[in-house]
Every structure is written in structure tokens, then in C-alpha cells.
JSON list of C-alpha atoms in Angstrom, two decimals:
[
{"chain": "A", "resi": 1, "resn": "MET", "atom": "CA", "xyz": [96.90, 134.36, 103.66]},
{"chain": "A", "resi": 2, "resn": "ALA", "atom": "CA", "xyz": [96.27, 131.07, 101.87]},
{"chain": "A", "resi": 3, "resn": "LYS", "atom": "CA", "xyz": [98.98, 128.63, 100.93]},
{"chain": "A", "resi": 4, "resn": "LYS", "atom": "CA", "xyz": [98.83, 125.86, 98.38]},
{"chain": "A", "resi": 5, "resn": "HIS", "atom": "CA", "xyz": [101.33, 123.02, 98.44]},
{"chain": "A", "resi": 6, "resn": "ILE", "atom": "CA", "xyz": [101.67, 121.03, 95.24]},
{"chain": "A", "resi": 7, "resn": "THR", "atom": "CA", "xyz": [103.37, 117.67, 95.17]},
{"chain": "A", "resi": 8, "resn": "GLN", "atom": "CA", "xyz": [104.61, 116.52, 91.79]},
{"chain": "A", "resi": 9, "resn": "LEU", "atom": "CA", "xyz": [105.98, 113.13, 90.87]},
{"chain": "A", "resi": 10, "resn": "ILE", "atom": "CA", "xyz": [109.26, 113.50, 88.98]},
{"chain": "A", "resi": 11, "resn": "ASP", "atom": "CA", "xyz": [110.68, 110.82, 86.70]},
{"chain": "A", "resi": 12, "resn": "ASP", "atom": "CA", "xyz": [113.92, 109.80, 88.42]},
{"chain": "A", "resi": 13, "resn": "LEU", "atom": "CA", "xyz": [115.54, 108.95, 85.09]},
{"chain": "A", "resi": 14, "resn": "ASP", "atom": "CA", "xyz": [114.94, 112.06, 82.99]},
{"chain": "A", "resi": 15, "resn": "GLY", "atom": "CA", "xyz": [113.64, 114.62, 85.51]},
{"chain": "A", "resi": 16, "resn": "THR", "atom": "CA", "xyz": [110.33, 115.29, 83.82]},
{"chain": "A", "resi": 17, "resn": "VAL", "atom": "CA", "xyz": [107.11, 115.85, 85.76]},
{"chain": "A", "resi": 18, "resn": "ILE", "atom": "CA", "xyz": [104.88, 112.80, 85.36]},
{"chain": "A", "resi": 19, "resn": "ASP", "atom": "CA", "xyz": [101.12, 112.70, 85.74]},
{"chain": "A", "resi": 20, "resn": "ASP", "atom": "CA", "xyz": [100.57, 108.99, 85.15]},
{"chain": "A", "resi": 21, "resn": "GLY", "atom": "CA", "xyz": [103.82, 107.53, 86.41]},
{"chain": "A", "resi": 22, "resn": "THR", "atom": "CA", "xyz": [104.55, 104.58, 88.62]},
{"chain": "A", "resi": 23, "resn": "THR", "atom": "CA", "xyz": [107.04, 103.48, 91.22]},
{"chain": "A", "resi": 24, "resn": "VAL", "atom": "CA", "xyz": [108.96, 100.43, 90.03]},
{"chain": "A", "resi": 25, "resn": "GLN", "atom": "CA", "xyz": [110.62, 98.19, 92.60]},
{"chain": "A", "resi": 26, "resn": "PHE", "atom": "CA", "xyz": [113.44, 95.83, 91.73]},
{"chain": "A", "resi": 27, "resn": "SER", "atom": "CA", "xyz": [116.33, 94.02, 93.35]},
{"chain": "A", "resi": 28, "resn": "LEU", "atom": "CA", "xyz": [119.87, 93.41, 92.21]},
{"chain": "A", "resi": 29, "resn": "GLU", "atom": "CA", "xyz": [122.65, 91.59, 94.06]},
{"chain": "A", "resi": 30, "resn": "GLY", "atom": "CA", "xyz": [120.72, 91.52, 97.31]},
{"chain": "A", "resi": 31, "resn": "ARG", "atom": "CA", "xyz": [119.78, 95.21, 97.36]},
{"chain": "A", "resi": 32, "resn": "ALA", "atom": "CA", "xyz": [116.23, 96.41, 96.81]},
{"chain": "A", "resi": 33, "resn": "TYR", "atom": "CA", "xyz": [115.59, 99.58, 94.80]},
{"chain": "A", "resi": 34, "resn": "GLU", "atom": "CA", "xyz": [112.62, 101.65, 93.78]},
{"chain": "A", "resi": 35, "resn": "ILE", "atom": "CA", "xyz": [112.42, 104.32, 91.13]},
{"chain": "A", "resi": 36, "resn": "ASP", "atom": "CA", "xyz": [109.65, 106.69, 90.02]},
{"chain": "A", "resi": 37, "resn": "LEU", "atom": "CA", "xyz": [109.21, 106.52, 86.26]},
{"chain": "A", "resi": 38, "resn": "SER", "atom": "CA", "xyz": [106.84, 107.62, 83.53]},
{"chain": "A", "resi": 39, "resn": "GLU", "atom": "CA", "xyz": [104.93, 104.74, 81.93]},
{"chain": "A", "resi": 40, "resn": "ASP", "atom": "CA", "xyz": [107.30, 104.89, 78.90]},
{"chain": "A", "resi": 41, "resn": "ASN", "atom": "CA", "xyz": [110.47, 104.70, 81.03]},
{"chain": "A", "resi": 42, "resn": "ALA", "atom": "CA", "xyz": [108.93, 102.00, 83.25]},
{"chain": "A", "resi": 43, "resn": "GLU", "atom": "CA", "xyz": [108.24, 99.89, 80.16]},
{"chain": "A", "resi": 44, "resn": "LYS", "atom": "CA", "xyz": [111.80, 100.46, 78.92]},
{"chain": "A", "resi": 45, "resn": "LEU", "atom": "CA", "xyz": [113.14, 99.22, 82.26]},
{"chain": "A", "resi": 46, "resn": "ARG", "atom": "CA", "xyz": [110.88, 96.14, 82.14]},
{"chain": "A", "resi": 47, "resn": "ASP", "atom": "CA", "xyz": [111.97, 95.46, 78.54]},
{"chain": "A", "resi": 48, "resn": "ALA", "atom": "CA", "xyz": [115.64, 95.67, 79.58]},
{"chain": "A", "resi": 49, "resn": "PHE", "atom": "CA", "xyz": [115.08, 93.16, 82.41]},
{"chain": "A", "resi": 50, "resn": "ARG", "atom": "CA", "xyz": [112.92, 90.69, 80.40]},
{"chain": "A", "resi": 51, "resn": "PRO", "atom": "CA", "xyz": [115.76, 88.55, 78.96]},
{"chain": "A", "resi": 52, "resn": "TYR", "atom": "CA", "xyz": [117.43, 88.28, 82.36]},
{"chain": "A", "resi": 53, "resn": "ILE", "atom": "CA", "xyz": [114.17, 87.45, 84.12]},
{"chain": "A", "resi": 54, "resn": "ALA", "atom": "CA", "xyz": [113.35, 84.83, 81.48]},
{"chain": "A", "resi": 55, "resn": "ALA", "atom": "CA", "xyz": [116.75, 83.17, 81.91]},
{"chain": "A", "resi": 56, "resn": "GLY", "atom": "CA", "xyz": [116.80, 83.46, 85.71]},
{"chain": "A", "resi": 57, "resn": "ARG", "atom": "CA", "xyz": [114.97, 81.56, 88.41]},
{"chain": "A", "resi": 58, "resn": "THR", "atom": "CA", "xyz": [112.80, 82.88, 91.21]},
{"chain": "A", "resi": 59, "resn": "ALA", "atom": "CA", "xyz": [114.67, 83.21, 94.48]},
{"chain": "A", "resi": 60, "resn": "GLY", "atom": "CA", "xyz": [111.92, 84.74, 96.63]},
{"chain": "A", "resi": 61, "resn": "SER", "atom": "CA", "xyz": [110.73, 88.25, 97.21]},
{"chain": "A", "resi": 62, "resn": "ALA", "atom": "CA", "xyz": [113.22, 91.02, 97.81]},
{"chain": "A", "resi": 63, "resn": "HIS", "atom": "CA", "xyz": [110.61, 92.92, 99.80]},
{"chain": "A", "resi": 64, "resn": "VAL", "atom": "CA", "xyz": [110.14, 90.45, 102.64]},
{"chain": "A", "resi": 65, "resn": "PRO", "atom": "CA", "xyz": [111.86, 91.75, 105.77]},
{"chain": "A", "resi": 66, "resn": "VAL", "atom": "CA", "xyz": [113.92, 89.32, 107.79]},
{"chain": "A", "resi": 67, "resn": "ARG", "atom": "CA", "xyz": [112.04, 88.37, 110.94]},
{"chain": "A", "resi": 68, "resn": "ARG", "atom": "CA", "xyz": [113.73, 87.41, 114.13]},
{"chain": "A", "resi": 69, "resn": "ALA", "atom": "CA", "xyz": [112.64, 84.29, 115.89]},
{"chain": "A", "resi": 70, "resn": "SER", "atom": "CA", "xyz": [110.28, 85.19, 118.66]},
{"chain": "A", "resi": 71, "resn": "ARG", "atom": "CA", "xyz": [109.48, 83.49, 121.90]},
{"chain": "A", "resi": 72, "resn": "PRO", "atom": "CA", "xyz": [106.17, 81.75, 121.84]},
{"chain": "A", "resi": 73, "resn": "ARG", "atom": "CA", "xyz": [103.62, 83.40, 124.09]},
{"chain": "A", "resi": 74, "resn": "ALA", "atom": "CA", "xyz": [102.90, 81.66, 127.34]},
{"chain": "A", "resi": 75, "resn": "ILE", "atom": "CA", "xyz": [99.48, 80.10, 127.51]},
{"chain": "A", "resi": 76, "resn": "PRO", "atom": "CA", "xyz": [97.64, 81.66, 130.43]},
{"chain": "A", "resi": 77, "resn": "THR", "atom": "CA", "xyz": [96.96, 79.12, 133.15]},
{"chain": "A", "resi": 78, "resn": "ARG", "atom": "CA", "xyz": [94.80, 81.43, 135.26]},
{"chain": "A", "resi": 79, "resn": "ASP", "atom": "CA", "xyz": [91.43, 83.00, 134.59]},
{"chain": "A", "resi": 80, "resn": "LEU", "atom": "CA", "xyz": [92.29, 86.68, 134.99]},
{"chain": "A", "resi": 81, "resn": "VAL", "atom": "CA", "xyz": [88.71, 87.57, 135.85]},
{"chain": "A", "resi": 82, "resn": "ASP", "atom": "CA", "xyz": [88.99, 85.19, 138.81]},
{"chain": "A", "resi": 83, "resn": "VAL", "atom": "CA", "xyz": [92.36, 86.68, 139.75]},
{"chain": "A", "resi": 84, "resn": "ARG", "atom": "CA", "xyz": [90.92, 90.22, 139.75]},
{"chain": "A", "resi": 85, "resn": "SER", "atom": "CA", "xyz": [87.90, 89.12, 141.78]},
{"chain": "A", "resi": 86, "resn": "TRP", "atom": "CA", "xyz": [90.11, 87.27, 144.30]},
{"chain": "A", "resi": 87, "resn": "ALA", "atom": "CA", "xyz": [92.50, 90.23, 144.58]},
{"chain": "A", "resi": 88, "resn": "GLU", "atom": "CA", "xyz": [89.64, 92.65, 145.20]},
{"chain": "A", "resi": 89, "resn": "LYS", "atom": "CA", "xyz": [88.10, 90.39, 147.89]},
{"chain": "A", "resi": 90, "resn": "ASN", "atom": "CA", "xyz": [91.48, 90.00, 149.59]},
{"chain": "A", "resi": 91, "resn": "GLY", "atom": "CA", "xyz": [92.33, 93.70, 149.75]},
{"chain": "A", "resi": 92, "resn": "PHE", "atom": "CA", "xyz": [94.83, 93.95, 146.90]},
{"chain": "A", "resi": 93, "resn": "PRO", "atom": "CA", "xyz": [94.72, 97.21, 144.93]},
{"chain": "A", "resi": 94, "resn": "ILE", "atom": "CA", "xyz": [93.82, 96.21, 141.36]},
{"chain": "A", "resi": 95, "resn": "SER", "atom": "CA", "xyz": [92.33, 98.00, 138.37]},
{"chain": "A", "resi": 96, "resn": "ASP", "atom": "CA", "xyz": [89.57, 96.64, 136.16]},
{"chain": "A", "resi": 97, "resn": "ARG", "atom": "CA", "xyz": [91.86, 96.64, 133.13]},
{"chain": "A", "resi": 98, "resn": "GLY", "atom": "CA", "xyz": [95.52, 96.36, 132.28]},
{"chain": "A", "resi": 99, "resn": "ARG", "atom": "CA", "xyz": [98.30, 94.19, 133.51]},
{"chain": "A", "resi": 100, "resn": "ILE", "atom": "CA", "xyz": [98.07, 92.37, 136.81]},
{"chain": "A", "resi": 101, "resn": "SER", "atom": "CA", "xyz": [101.16, 92.82, 138.96]},
{"chain": "A", "resi": 102, "resn": "GLU", "atom": "CA", "xyz": [103.46, 89.88, 139.59]},
{"chain": "A", "resi": 103, "resn": "SER", "atom": "CA", "xyz": [102.96, 90.21, 143.36]},
{"chain": "A", "resi": 104, "resn": "ILE", "atom": "CA", "xyz": [99.19, 89.70, 142.98]},
{"chain": "A", "resi": 105, "resn": "LEU", "atom": "CA", "xyz": [99.68, 86.74, 140.64]},
{"chain": "A", "resi": 106, "resn": "THR", "atom": "CA", "xyz": [102.13, 85.17, 143.09]},
{"chain": "A", "resi": 107, "resn": "ALA", "atom": "CA", "xyz": [99.72, 85.66, 145.99]},
{"chain": "A", "resi": 108, "resn": "TYR", "atom": "CA", "xyz": [96.85, 84.21, 143.95]},
{"chain": "A", "resi": 109, "resn": "ASP", "atom": "CA", "xyz": [98.92, 81.15, 142.99]},
{"chain": "A", "resi": 110, "resn": "ALA", "atom": "CA", "xyz": [99.94, 80.60, 146.61]},
{"chain": "A", "resi": 111, "resn": "ALA", "atom": "CA", "xyz": [96.29, 80.72, 147.72]},
{"chain": "A", "resi": 112, "resn": "HIS", "atom": "CA", "xyz": [95.18, 78.24, 145.10]}
]
């Protein structure tokens, strides 16, 4: 048995099926919105906003997520290839890839 799923874009304003519609994004009072509209309804929305946009000032993008301050990454002070080679020669179990355990790094630092 064959199934066919059809996805249709519906104009959120008037409920009609739209073939050549668009998703319009806008922000008002700190909240971001998006709405699927036919080209005619999208133009009506833009026309309604034009006088307010012309009189307003740009305050930044409403679509930029707030980023938390992150810790800067530590600059490696050891050559990890040397650490792996040293660990292997000194009997420490170590893989060719991945993270090197803290105990191996501590032992390496103590030997150097």
C-alpha cells in the first residue's frame, strides 16, 4: 500500500492554501513573531508597518539570541603528541585519540 503525504502552506490570516507564500518575521514590544502569508497579505502587512518603520529607529535585530559569556579556552601548554608518546613509553594506558586523562597529564607535568 502506498501513502502520499502532502504538506500545504496555509495563510495564517485568512486560512487559504498558498502556493507562493512567504513567512514574515517581525517583532513588537520585545517579542518576535512569524506568520505565513500569501504575497498579497504579506504586502498588506508591510504596508501597514511602513509608516511606523519610517518614523522609528533601528534598535538591532530581534532574531539574535542572547549569548551567555563564556570562559575563554585555555591555551594548551603541552604538545599532546609528546604526552601520548611519553605515556606510552612509561606504561600508561592511552588511546591514539580522544581526551587524555588528568592523571596522565599530572604525571607528565611532574616528569617534565
